[in-house]
XYZ file of C-alpha atoms in Angstrom:
175
model
C -13.348 -38.621 -26.883
C -13.826 -42.114 -25.172
C -15.916 -42.219 -22.597
C -15.634 -44.956 -19.649
C -18.936 -46.055 -18.071
C -19.066 -47.584 -14.843
C -21.496 -49.831 -13.150
C -23.832 -48.316 -10.915
C -22.281 -48.155 -6.973
C -24.742 -48.631 -4.015
C -25.787 -46.062 -1.548
C -26.029 -49.002 1.185
C -28.803 -47.380 3.284
C -31.838 -49.195 4.737
C -35.035 -49.904 2.806
C -36.733 -47.578 4.915
C -34.648 -44.524 4.364
C -34.679 -45.822 0.394
C -38.569 -45.356 0.505
C -38.549 -42.173 2.280
C -36.220 -40.823 0.029
C -38.139 -41.950 -3.118
C -41.289 -40.550 -1.347
C -39.869 -36.634 -1.213
C -38.532 -37.520 -4.826
C -42.021 -37.976 -5.319
C -43.348 -35.141 -3.919
C -41.004 -32.783 -5.052
C -41.246 -33.353 -8.832
C -45.607 -33.645 -8.239
C -46.164 -37.506 -9.806
C -49.169 -38.353 -9.643
C -48.573 -41.953 -11.016
C -46.859 -44.080 -13.681
C -47.853 -42.783 -16.502
C -46.714 -39.384 -15.934
C -43.021 -41.044 -15.964
C -41.986 -40.367 -19.406
C -42.681 -36.944 -19.295
C -40.502 -36.694 -16.029
C -38.200 -38.135 -18.018
C -37.895 -36.035 -21.069
C -37.832 -32.717 -18.353
C -34.933 -33.820 -16.389
C -32.666 -34.713 -20.008
C -33.444 -38.087 -20.562
C -35.012 -39.963 -23.486
C -36.707 -43.485 -23.378
C -35.508 -46.008 -26.521
C -37.635 -49.405 -26.915
C -35.553 -52.616 -28.373
C -37.116 -55.574 -30.067
C -36.449 -58.558 -28.891
C -34.474 -59.198 -32.088
C -31.830 -55.881 -31.645
C -28.666 -57.213 -31.217
C -27.690 -55.025 -28.125
C -30.242 -56.200 -25.527
C -27.929 -55.530 -21.998
C -28.495 -51.759 -21.467
C -30.937 -50.804 -19.063
C -30.082 -46.598 -18.133
C -26.949 -45.285 -20.009
C -25.975 -42.041 -17.966
C -23.669 -39.539 -19.715
C -20.938 -37.519 -17.778
C -23.281 -34.375 -18.254
C -26.226 -36.162 -16.671
C -28.305 -36.961 -19.712
C -29.304 -40.105 -20.075
C -30.981 -43.187 -21.977
C -33.923 -45.472 -20.698
C -33.982 -48.217 -22.834
C -36.857 -50.748 -22.251
C -38.264 -53.672 -24.342
C -41.007 -53.725 -26.640
C -42.517 -56.777 -25.679
C -43.395 -55.498 -22.505
C -46.925 -53.495 -21.602
C -47.396 -50.242 -20.182
C -47.964 -50.522 -16.868
C -44.632 -53.428 -16.609
C -42.641 -49.954 -18.020
C -43.466 -48.029 -15.282
C -41.938 -49.717 -13.278
C -39.109 -50.120 -14.845
C -39.047 -46.439 -15.837
C -39.045 -45.710 -11.806
C -36.531 -48.432 -11.304
C -33.868 -47.157 -13.998
C -35.194 -43.215 -11.713
C -33.598 -45.003 -8.972
C -30.313 -45.719 -10.201
C -30.148 -42.483 -12.036
C -30.886 -41.000 -8.353
C -29.230 -42.941 -6.084
C -26.175 -44.439 -7.365
C -25.144 -42.017 -10.483
C -24.153 -39.424 -7.658
C -21.632 -42.038 -6.560
C -20.366 -42.884 -9.813
C -20.088 -39.334 -10.969
C -17.841 -38.386 -7.628
C -15.953 -41.425 -7.595
C -14.695 -41.256 -11.444
C -15.055 -37.973 -12.613
C -15.768 -37.704 -16.263
C -17.130 -41.204 -16.586
C -20.548 -42.031 -17.871
C -22.444 -45.118 -15.803
C -24.418 -47.907 -17.366
C -26.839 -49.965 -15.363
C -27.711 -53.437 -17.415
C -30.535 -55.718 -17.382
C -29.157 -58.817 -16.515
C -26.744 -58.650 -13.264
C -24.155 -61.712 -12.446
C -25.324 -63.040 -8.883
C -21.598 -63.034 -7.562
C -21.395 -59.580 -7.664
C -22.555 -58.151 -4.664
C -22.639 -55.043 -5.075
C -24.829 -54.795 -8.367
C -26.968 -57.487 -6.864
C -27.635 -54.564 -4.019
C -27.730 -51.869 -6.571
C -31.046 -53.775 -7.788
C -32.554 -54.204 -4.771
C -32.006 -50.303 -3.961
C -33.224 -49.215 -7.038
C -37.017 -51.602 -6.518
C -37.317 -50.515 -2.882
C -36.785 -47.047 -5.234
C -39.142 -47.745 -7.596
C -41.417 -49.366 -5.559
C -41.956 -46.547 -3.169
C -41.580 -43.579 -5.803
C -44.888 -45.098 -7.694
C -46.847 -46.382 -4.875
C -45.904 -44.315 -1.564
C -47.171 -45.712 1.377
C -49.899 -43.944 3.209
C -51.974 -43.250 -0.628
C -50.618 -47.112 -1.448
C -52.636 -48.550 1.917
C -55.892 -46.507 1.007
C -56.200 -47.650 -2.370
C -55.240 -51.293 -2.043
C -57.760 -51.410 0.628
C -60.078 -50.657 -2.346
C -58.611 -53.144 -4.255
C -57.571 -50.073 -6.887
C -53.566 -50.001 -6.276
C -52.902 -51.180 -9.896
C -55.384 -48.488 -11.720
C -54.531 -45.992 -9.529
C -50.582 -45.928 -9.578
C -50.030 -47.570 -13.132
C -48.201 -50.866 -11.841
C -48.796 -54.380 -12.824
C -50.591 -56.151 -9.952
C -47.559 -58.016 -9.122
C -45.851 -55.243 -8.249
C -48.904 -54.280 -6.136
C -48.857 -57.432 -4.650
C -44.805 -57.211 -3.536
C -45.901 -54.055 -2.219
C -48.491 -55.046 -0.216
C -46.241 -57.974 1.006
C -43.124 -55.505 1.796
C -45.766 -53.150 3.824
C -47.081 -56.064 5.518
C -50.662 -55.314 4.371
C -51.331 -58.329 2.069
C -54.435 -60.779 2.878
């Protein structure tokens, strides 16, 4: 059977709505920090694969099959904290964009790529939405503000300091 893989379709909801959705998803699965993500992926018919810098296919970041099973592809050159954010980002595509693709293109899969052509507004929007999702999914506002004030956000949530800095800035609590 020949499967067609479609690009993500943006939800077009506001950043605060994406954050709210992400925090609800976090609560629903009982996530405590980014270090639990690989287990969450496997519990939901997903797999994580690592690709080396010399692997031929460097393009895919998540591939969702028509039945909803999926593979997240991570670079073997990045560390665990960066990978945690990437996994959450790809889960954002799965939870927000895959349902739209499935509805619009029955029988197709979905493929989100590492690099997005900046001239393709819909794909750029999907990337923003997946980043907003990952940020709130991994670092929910209330807990984040508390950990940030104590200077332990990176360790608490299993993310890079860069991700912490961006989250603090978007919440308006950066120093």
